[in-house]
Structure formats: C-alpha cells, structure tokens
mmCIF file of C-alpha atoms in Angstrom:
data_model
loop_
_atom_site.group_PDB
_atom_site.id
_atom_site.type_symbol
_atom_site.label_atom_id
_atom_site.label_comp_id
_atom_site.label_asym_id
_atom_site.label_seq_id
_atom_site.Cartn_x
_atom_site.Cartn_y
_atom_site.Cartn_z
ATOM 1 C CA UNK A 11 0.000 0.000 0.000
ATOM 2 C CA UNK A 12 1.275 3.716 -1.041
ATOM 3 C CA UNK A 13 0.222 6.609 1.151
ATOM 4 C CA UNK A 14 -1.091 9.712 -0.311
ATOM 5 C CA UNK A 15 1.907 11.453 0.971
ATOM 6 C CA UNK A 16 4.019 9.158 -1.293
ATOM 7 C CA UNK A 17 6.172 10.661 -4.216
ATOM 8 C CA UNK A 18 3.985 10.436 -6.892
ATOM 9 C CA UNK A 19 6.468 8.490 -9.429
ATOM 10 C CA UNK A 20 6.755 6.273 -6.849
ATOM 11 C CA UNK A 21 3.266 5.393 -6.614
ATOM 12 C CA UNK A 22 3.199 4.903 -10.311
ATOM 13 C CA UNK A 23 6.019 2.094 -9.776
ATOM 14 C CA UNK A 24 3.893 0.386 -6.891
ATOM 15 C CA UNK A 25 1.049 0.717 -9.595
ATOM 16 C CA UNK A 26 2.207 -0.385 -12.737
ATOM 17 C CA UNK A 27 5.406 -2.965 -11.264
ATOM 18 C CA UNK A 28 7.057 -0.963 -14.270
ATOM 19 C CA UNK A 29 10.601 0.369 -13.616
ATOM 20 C CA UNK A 30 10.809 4.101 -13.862
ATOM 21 C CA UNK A 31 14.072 6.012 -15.477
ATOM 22 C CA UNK A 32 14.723 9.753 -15.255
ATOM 23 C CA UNK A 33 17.523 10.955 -16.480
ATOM 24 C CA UNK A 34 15.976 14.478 -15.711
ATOM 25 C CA UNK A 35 14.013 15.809 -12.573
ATOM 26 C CA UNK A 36 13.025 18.856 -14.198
ATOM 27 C CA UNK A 37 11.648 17.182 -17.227
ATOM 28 C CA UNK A 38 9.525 15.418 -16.109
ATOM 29 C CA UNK A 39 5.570 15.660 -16.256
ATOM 30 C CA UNK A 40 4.160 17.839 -13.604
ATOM 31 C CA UNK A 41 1.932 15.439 -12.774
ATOM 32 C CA UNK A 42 4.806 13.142 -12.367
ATOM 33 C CA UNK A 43 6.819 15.110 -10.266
ATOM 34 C CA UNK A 44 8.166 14.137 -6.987
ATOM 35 C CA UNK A 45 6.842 15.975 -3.748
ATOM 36 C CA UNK A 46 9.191 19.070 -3.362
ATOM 37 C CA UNK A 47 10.285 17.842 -0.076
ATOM 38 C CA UNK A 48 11.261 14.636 -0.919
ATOM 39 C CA UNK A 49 13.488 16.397 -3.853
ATOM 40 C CA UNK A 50 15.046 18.600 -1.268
ATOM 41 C CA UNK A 51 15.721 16.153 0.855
ATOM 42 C CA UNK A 52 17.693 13.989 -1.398
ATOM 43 C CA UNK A 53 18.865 16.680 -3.794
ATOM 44 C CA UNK A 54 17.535 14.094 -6.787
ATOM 45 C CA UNK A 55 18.152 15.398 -10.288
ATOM 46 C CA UNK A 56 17.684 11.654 -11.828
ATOM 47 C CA UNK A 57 16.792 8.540 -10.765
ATOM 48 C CA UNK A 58 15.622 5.562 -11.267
ATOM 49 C CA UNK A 59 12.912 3.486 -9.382
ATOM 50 C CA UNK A 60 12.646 -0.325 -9.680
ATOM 51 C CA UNK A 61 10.025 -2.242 -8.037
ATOM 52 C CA UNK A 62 11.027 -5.415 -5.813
ATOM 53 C CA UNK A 63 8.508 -8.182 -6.286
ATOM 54 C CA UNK A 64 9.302 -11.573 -4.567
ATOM 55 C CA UNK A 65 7.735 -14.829 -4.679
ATOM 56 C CA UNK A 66 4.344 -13.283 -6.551
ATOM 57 C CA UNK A 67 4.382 -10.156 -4.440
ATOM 58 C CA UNK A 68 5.672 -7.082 -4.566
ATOM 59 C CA UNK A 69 7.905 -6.256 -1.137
ATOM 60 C CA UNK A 70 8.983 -2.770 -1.947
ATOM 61 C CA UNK A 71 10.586 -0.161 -3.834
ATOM 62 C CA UNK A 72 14.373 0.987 -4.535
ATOM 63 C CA UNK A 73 15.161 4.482 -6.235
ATOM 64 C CA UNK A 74 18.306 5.198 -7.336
ATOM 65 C CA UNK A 75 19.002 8.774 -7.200
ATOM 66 C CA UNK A 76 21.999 11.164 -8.554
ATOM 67 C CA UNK A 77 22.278 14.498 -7.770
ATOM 68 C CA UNK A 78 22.475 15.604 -11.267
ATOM 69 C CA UNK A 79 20.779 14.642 -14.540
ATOM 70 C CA UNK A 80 22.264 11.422 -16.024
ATOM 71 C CA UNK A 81 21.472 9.539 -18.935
ATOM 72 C CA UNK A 82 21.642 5.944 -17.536
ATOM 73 C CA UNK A 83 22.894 3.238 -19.617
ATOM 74 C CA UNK A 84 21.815 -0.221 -20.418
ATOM 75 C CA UNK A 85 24.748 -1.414 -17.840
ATOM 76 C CA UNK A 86 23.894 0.912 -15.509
ATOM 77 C CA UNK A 87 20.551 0.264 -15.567
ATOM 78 C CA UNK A 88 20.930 -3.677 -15.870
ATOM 79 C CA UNK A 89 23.832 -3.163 -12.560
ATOM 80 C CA UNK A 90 20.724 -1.834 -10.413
ATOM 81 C CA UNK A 91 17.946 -4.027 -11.514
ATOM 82 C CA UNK A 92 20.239 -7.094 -10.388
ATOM 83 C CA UNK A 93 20.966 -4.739 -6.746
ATOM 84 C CA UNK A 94 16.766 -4.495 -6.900
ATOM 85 C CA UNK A 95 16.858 -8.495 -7.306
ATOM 86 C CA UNK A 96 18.508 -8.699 -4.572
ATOM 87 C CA UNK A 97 17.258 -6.356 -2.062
ATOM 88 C CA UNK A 98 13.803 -7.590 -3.512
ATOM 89 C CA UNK A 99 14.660 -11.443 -1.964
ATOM 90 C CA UNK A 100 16.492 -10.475 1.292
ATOM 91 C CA UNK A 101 13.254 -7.970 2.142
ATOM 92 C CA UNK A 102 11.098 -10.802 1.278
ATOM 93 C CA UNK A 103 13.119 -13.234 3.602
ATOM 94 C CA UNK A 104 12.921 -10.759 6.645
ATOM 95 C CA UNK A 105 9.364 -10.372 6.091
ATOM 96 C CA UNK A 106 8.901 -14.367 6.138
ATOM 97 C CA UNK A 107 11.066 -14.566 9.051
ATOM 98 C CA UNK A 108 8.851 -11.647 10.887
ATOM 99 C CA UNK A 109 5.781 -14.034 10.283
ATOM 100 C CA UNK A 110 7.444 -17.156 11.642
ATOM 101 C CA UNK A 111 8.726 -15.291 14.953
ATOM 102 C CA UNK A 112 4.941 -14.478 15.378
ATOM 103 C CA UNK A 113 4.370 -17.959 14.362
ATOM 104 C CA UNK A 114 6.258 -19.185 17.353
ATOM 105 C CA UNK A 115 5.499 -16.508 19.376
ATOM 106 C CA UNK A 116 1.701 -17.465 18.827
ATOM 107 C CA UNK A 117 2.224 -21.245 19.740
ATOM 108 C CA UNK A 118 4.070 -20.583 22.808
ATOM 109 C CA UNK A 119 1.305 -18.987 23.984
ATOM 110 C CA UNK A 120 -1.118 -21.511 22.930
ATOM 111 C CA UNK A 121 1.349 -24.542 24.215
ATOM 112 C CA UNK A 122 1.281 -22.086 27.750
ATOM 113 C CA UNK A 123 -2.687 -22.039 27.449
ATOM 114 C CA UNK A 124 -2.760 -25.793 27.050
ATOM 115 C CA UNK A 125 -0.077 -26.316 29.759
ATOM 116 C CA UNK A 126 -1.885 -24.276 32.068
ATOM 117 C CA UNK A 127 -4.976 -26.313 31.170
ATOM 118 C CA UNK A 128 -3.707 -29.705 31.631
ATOM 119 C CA UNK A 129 -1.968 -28.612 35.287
ATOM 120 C CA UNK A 130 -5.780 -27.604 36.406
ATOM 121 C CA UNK A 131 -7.051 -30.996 35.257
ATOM 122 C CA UNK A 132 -4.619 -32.852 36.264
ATOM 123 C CA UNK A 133 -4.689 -33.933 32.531
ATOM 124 C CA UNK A 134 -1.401 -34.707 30.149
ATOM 125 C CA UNK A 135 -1.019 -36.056 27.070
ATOM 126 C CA UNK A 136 1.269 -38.679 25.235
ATOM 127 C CA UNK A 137 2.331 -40.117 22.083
ATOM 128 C CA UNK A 138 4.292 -43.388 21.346
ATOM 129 C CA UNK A 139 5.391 -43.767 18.048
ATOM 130 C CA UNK A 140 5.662 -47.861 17.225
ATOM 131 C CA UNK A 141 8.184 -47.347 14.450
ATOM 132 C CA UNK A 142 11.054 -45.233 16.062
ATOM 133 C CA UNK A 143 9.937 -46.483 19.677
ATOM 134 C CA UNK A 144 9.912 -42.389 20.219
ATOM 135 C CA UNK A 145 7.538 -41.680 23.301
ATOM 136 C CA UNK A 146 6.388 -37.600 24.253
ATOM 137 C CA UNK A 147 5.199 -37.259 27.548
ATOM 138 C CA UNK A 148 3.154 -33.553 28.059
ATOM 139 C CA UNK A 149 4.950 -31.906 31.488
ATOM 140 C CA UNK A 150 1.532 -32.921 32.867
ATOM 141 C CA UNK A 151 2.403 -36.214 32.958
ATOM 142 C CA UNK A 152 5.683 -35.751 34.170
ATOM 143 C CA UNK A 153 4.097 -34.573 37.925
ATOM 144 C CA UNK A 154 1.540 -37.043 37.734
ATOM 145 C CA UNK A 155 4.379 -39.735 37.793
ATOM 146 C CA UNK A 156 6.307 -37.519 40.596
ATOM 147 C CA UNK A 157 8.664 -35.989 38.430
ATOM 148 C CA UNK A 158 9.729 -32.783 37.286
ATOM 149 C CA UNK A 159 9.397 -32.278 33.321
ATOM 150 C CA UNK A 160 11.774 -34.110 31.343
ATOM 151 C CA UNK A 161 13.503 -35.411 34.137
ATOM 152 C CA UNK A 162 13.475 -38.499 33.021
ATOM 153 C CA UNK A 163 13.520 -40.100 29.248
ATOM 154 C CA UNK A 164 9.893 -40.932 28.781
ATOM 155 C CA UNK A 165 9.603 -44.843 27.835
ATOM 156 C CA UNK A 166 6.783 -47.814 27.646
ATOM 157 C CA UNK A 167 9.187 -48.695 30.660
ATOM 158 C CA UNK A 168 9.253 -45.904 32.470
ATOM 159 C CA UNK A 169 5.122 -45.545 32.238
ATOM 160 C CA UNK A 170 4.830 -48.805 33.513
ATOM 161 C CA UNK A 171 7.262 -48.943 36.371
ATOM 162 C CA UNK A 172 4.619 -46.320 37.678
ATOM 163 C CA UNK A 173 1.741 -48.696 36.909
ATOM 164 C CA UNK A 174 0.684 -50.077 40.412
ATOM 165 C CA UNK A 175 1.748 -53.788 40.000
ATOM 166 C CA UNK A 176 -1.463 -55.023 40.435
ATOM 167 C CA UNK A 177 -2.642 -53.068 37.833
ATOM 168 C CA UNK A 178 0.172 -53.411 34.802
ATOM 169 C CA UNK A 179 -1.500 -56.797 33.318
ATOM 170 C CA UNK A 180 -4.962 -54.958 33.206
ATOM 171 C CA UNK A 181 -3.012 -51.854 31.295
ATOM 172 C CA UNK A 182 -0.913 -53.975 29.250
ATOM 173 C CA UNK A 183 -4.134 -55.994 28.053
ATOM 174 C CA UNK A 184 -5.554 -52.612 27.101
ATOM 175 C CA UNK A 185 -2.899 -51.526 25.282
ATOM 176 C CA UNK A 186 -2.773 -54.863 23.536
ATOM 177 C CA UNK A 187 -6.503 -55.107 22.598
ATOM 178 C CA UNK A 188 -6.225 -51.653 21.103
ATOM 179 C CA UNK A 189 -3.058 -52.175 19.113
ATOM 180 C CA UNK A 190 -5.385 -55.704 17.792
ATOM 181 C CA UNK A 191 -8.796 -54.069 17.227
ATOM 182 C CA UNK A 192 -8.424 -49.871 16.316
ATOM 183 C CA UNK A 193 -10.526 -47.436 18.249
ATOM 184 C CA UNK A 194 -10.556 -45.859 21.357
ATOM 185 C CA UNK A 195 -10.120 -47.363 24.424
ATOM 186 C CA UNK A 196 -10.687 -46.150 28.332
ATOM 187 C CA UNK A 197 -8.978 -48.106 31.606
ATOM 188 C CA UNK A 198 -9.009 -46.896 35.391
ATOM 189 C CA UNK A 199 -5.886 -47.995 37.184
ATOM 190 C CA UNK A 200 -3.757 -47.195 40.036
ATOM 191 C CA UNK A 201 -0.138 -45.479 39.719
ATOM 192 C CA UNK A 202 2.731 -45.330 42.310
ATOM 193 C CA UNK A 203 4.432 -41.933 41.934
ATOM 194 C CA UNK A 204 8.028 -42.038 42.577
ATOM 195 C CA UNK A 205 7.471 -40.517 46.206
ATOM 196 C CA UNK A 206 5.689 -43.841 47.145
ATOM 197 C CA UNK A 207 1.935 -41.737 46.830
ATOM 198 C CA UNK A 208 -0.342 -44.285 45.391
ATOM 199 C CA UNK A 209 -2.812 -42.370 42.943
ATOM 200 C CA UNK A 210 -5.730 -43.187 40.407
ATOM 201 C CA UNK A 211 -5.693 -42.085 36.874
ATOM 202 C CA UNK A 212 -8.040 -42.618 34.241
ATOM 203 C CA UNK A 213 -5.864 -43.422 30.701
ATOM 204 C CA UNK A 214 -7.718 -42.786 26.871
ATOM 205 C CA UNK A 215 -5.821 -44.997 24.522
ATOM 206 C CA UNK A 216 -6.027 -44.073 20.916
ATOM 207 C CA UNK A 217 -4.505 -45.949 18.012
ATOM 208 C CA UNK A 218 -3.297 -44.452 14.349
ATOM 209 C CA UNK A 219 -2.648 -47.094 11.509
ATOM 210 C CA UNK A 220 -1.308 -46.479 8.156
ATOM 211 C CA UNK A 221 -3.188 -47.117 4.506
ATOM 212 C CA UNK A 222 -2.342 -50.868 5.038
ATOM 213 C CA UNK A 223 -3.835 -51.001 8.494
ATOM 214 C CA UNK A 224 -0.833 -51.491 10.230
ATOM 215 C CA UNK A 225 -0.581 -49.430 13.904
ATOM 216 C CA UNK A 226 1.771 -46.529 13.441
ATOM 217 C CA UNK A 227 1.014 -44.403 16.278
ATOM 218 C CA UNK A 228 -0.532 -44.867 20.146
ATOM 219 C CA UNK A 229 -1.179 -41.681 21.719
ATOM 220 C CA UNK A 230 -3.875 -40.967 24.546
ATOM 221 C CA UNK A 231 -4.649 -38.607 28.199
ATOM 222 C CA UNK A 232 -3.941 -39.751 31.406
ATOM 223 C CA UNK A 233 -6.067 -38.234 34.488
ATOM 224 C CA UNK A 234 -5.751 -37.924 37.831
ATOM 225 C CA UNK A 235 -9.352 -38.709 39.041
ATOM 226 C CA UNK A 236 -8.266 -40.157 42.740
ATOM 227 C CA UNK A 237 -10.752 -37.455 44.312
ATOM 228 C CA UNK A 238 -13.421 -38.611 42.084
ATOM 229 C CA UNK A 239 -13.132 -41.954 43.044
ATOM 230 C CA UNK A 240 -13.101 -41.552 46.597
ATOM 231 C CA UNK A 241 -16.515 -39.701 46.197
ATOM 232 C CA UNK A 242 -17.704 -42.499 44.427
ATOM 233 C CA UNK A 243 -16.400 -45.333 47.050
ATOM 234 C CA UNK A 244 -18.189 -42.709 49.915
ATOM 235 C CA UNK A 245 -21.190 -42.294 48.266
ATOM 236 C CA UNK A 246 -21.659 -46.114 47.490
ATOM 237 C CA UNK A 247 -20.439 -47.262 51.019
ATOM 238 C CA UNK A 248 -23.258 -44.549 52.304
ATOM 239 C CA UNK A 249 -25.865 -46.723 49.775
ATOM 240 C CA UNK A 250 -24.532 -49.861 51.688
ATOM 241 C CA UNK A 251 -24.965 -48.260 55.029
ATOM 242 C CA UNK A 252 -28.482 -46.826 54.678
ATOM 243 C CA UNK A 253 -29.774 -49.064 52.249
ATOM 244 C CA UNK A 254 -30.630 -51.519 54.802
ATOM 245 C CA UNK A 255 -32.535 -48.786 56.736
ATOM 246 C CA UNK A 256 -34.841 -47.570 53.460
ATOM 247 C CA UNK A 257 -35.471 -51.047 52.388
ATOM 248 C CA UNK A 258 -37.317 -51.442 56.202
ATOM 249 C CA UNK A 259 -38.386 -48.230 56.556
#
C-alpha cells in the first residue's frame, strides 16, 4: 500500500510494477513530479525506481538517485535491476522470518494455554510412536508420575514402572486389545508416583494405523481422578450403610 503522501512516481512504480528512469528531474511531467520535499531532501536530479517483487508479491521499492541529470545506460541500468533483485529477496526473507517469529510466538502462547490447562485438570497427554519407539510425555504427565518435566527419558518402561503392580496386566491388556482391534479405548488404574503416593488415573488410549492397516502411532490422556473416586467409594459405602434402613423403613 502507497500513502497519499508518497512521491507520486513512486506510486506509479507500486502501480504499474514498471521500472521508472529519469535521467531528468526537471523534465519530467508535472503530474509526475516528486513531492518538493522529498526532492530537497535527497537533492535528486535523476533517478531511477525499480520495483522489488518476490515470490508473486511485490515487497517494496528501490530508487536510485543522482544528484544531477544522467542519462543511464543499459549497464547501468541492468547493474541496479540485479541490486533491486537482490534487495527484492532479502526484504522478502525478513518479512517471512517476521511471520514465523509471530508464528512461534503465537504457539508458545497456545502450548502455555494448554499447559496451564492440563496442570488444572490434572490432565497430560502422550504419544508413542511404534516405528522409532519415540515416546512424548506432556509436562503434565511428568508430575503425575512424581517428576519434574523431562527429568526423566519418557519410555513404555518408564510408564509402567509407575503402573501399580497389580494393575500393569490390566493396562498392558488394554494396550494390547487396542493395538489388535483400532478405536478408542478407556482403563481406570492405580499409579505409584516415585514418592511412594499411590494415585488413580483414568488413561484414553487411541490408536493411528497407516493405509495398510498397520498401527503406526498410540497416543492418549492420562487423568488424575483419585478425588473422584473416593466420592464415588463414599457415596456407594453410604448406599450400603443406609440401604438396609430404606429397604425397612
């Protein structure tokens, strides 16, 4: 976009995407002229004014300017179209890196947001990936276990060394079935964080398979529901308790 306090000849480049060469200021068509205060600022008598497309777009503008008239010639002119080239890319490159600090800048926040999230619900996330044996653990899941994030290298092992031993053949079955039949799959089981704190997390299990069905991919949540469960146990051992007492009553 030109402003209206642009030179004029200038606009006309931005316009057109047509090189401009003036080997004479005060030749030039009054209605072509540049603003008197851009002339007296860079004493221009001739000049010429490429535009600097990159990539399908145009990134800018670069004028030339002498302080006397000049008649340019095909060298000179060819010597600054190849400087326009290049001033054209490297603008281009600094605008593309602008957008991908934003980029970044835009999913840190979002990867904050989602951290903040999961530490509220107790929640994190994982992936395993079945062909490198590569396994992300969110930092959620990290002080679920009893760790702090990435102090450890997150594993199958690892995971189930945490498992509650009573529980690791009902998790490993899960895990198992899912890899076997596709879908989604839910378990409740117990964990042992590394401080000896026995907990209760609730694990989603979700498999990814390539075109040839073959599993690729596990990834899933793992909750912290211990609270909720103990509700549940207190409100069914009150049912227990008073049911006797309603069923006479």
């Amino acid at each position: 976009r030109v402003s209206r306090d642009a030179p004029l000849l200038t606009a006309r480049v931005v316009r057109t995407r047509e090189m401009q060469v003036v080997e004479d200021v005060a030749a030039l068509d009054p209605r072509l002229t540049e603003t008197r205060d851009v002339l007296d600022r860079t004493h221009a008598r001739s000049m010429v004014v490429v535009p600097l497309p990159a990539f399908g777009r145009l990134v800018g503008v670069l004028t030339y300017v002498l302080a006397r008239p000049h008649r340019f010639t095909s060298d000179e002119v060819t010597g600054i179209r190849a400087v326009a080239g290049v001033f054209a890319v490297g603008l281009a490159h600094a605008a593309l890196y602008e957008r991908c600090l934003q980029s970044e800048a835009s999913l840190r926040r979002s990867e904050e947001s989602l951290a903040r999230a999961q530490r509220m619900a107790h929640l994190g996330d994982w992936e395993w990936d079945l062909r490198s044996h590569a396994v992300r653990w969110s930092e959620e899941v990290y002080r679920l276990f009893g760790f702090r994030p990435r102090e450890i290298a997150p594993t199958y092992e690892a995971f189930l060394d945490r498992v509650h031993p009573d529980d690791r053949n009902l998790v490993r079955g899960t895990i198992e079935t899912a890899l076997v039949g596709g879908g989604t799959y839910q378990v409740d089981h117990r964990i042992v964080r590394r401080d000896g704190v026995e907990r209760v997390v609730h694990e989603v299990v979700e498999v990814a398979r390539d075109p040839t069905g073959r599993p690729v991919r596990l990834s899933g949540t793992v909750q912290d529901v211990t609270e909720r469960k103990r509700a549940e146990e207190a409100v069914a051992e009150s049912e227990r308790r008073f049911r006797p007492i309603f069923d006479g009553a």
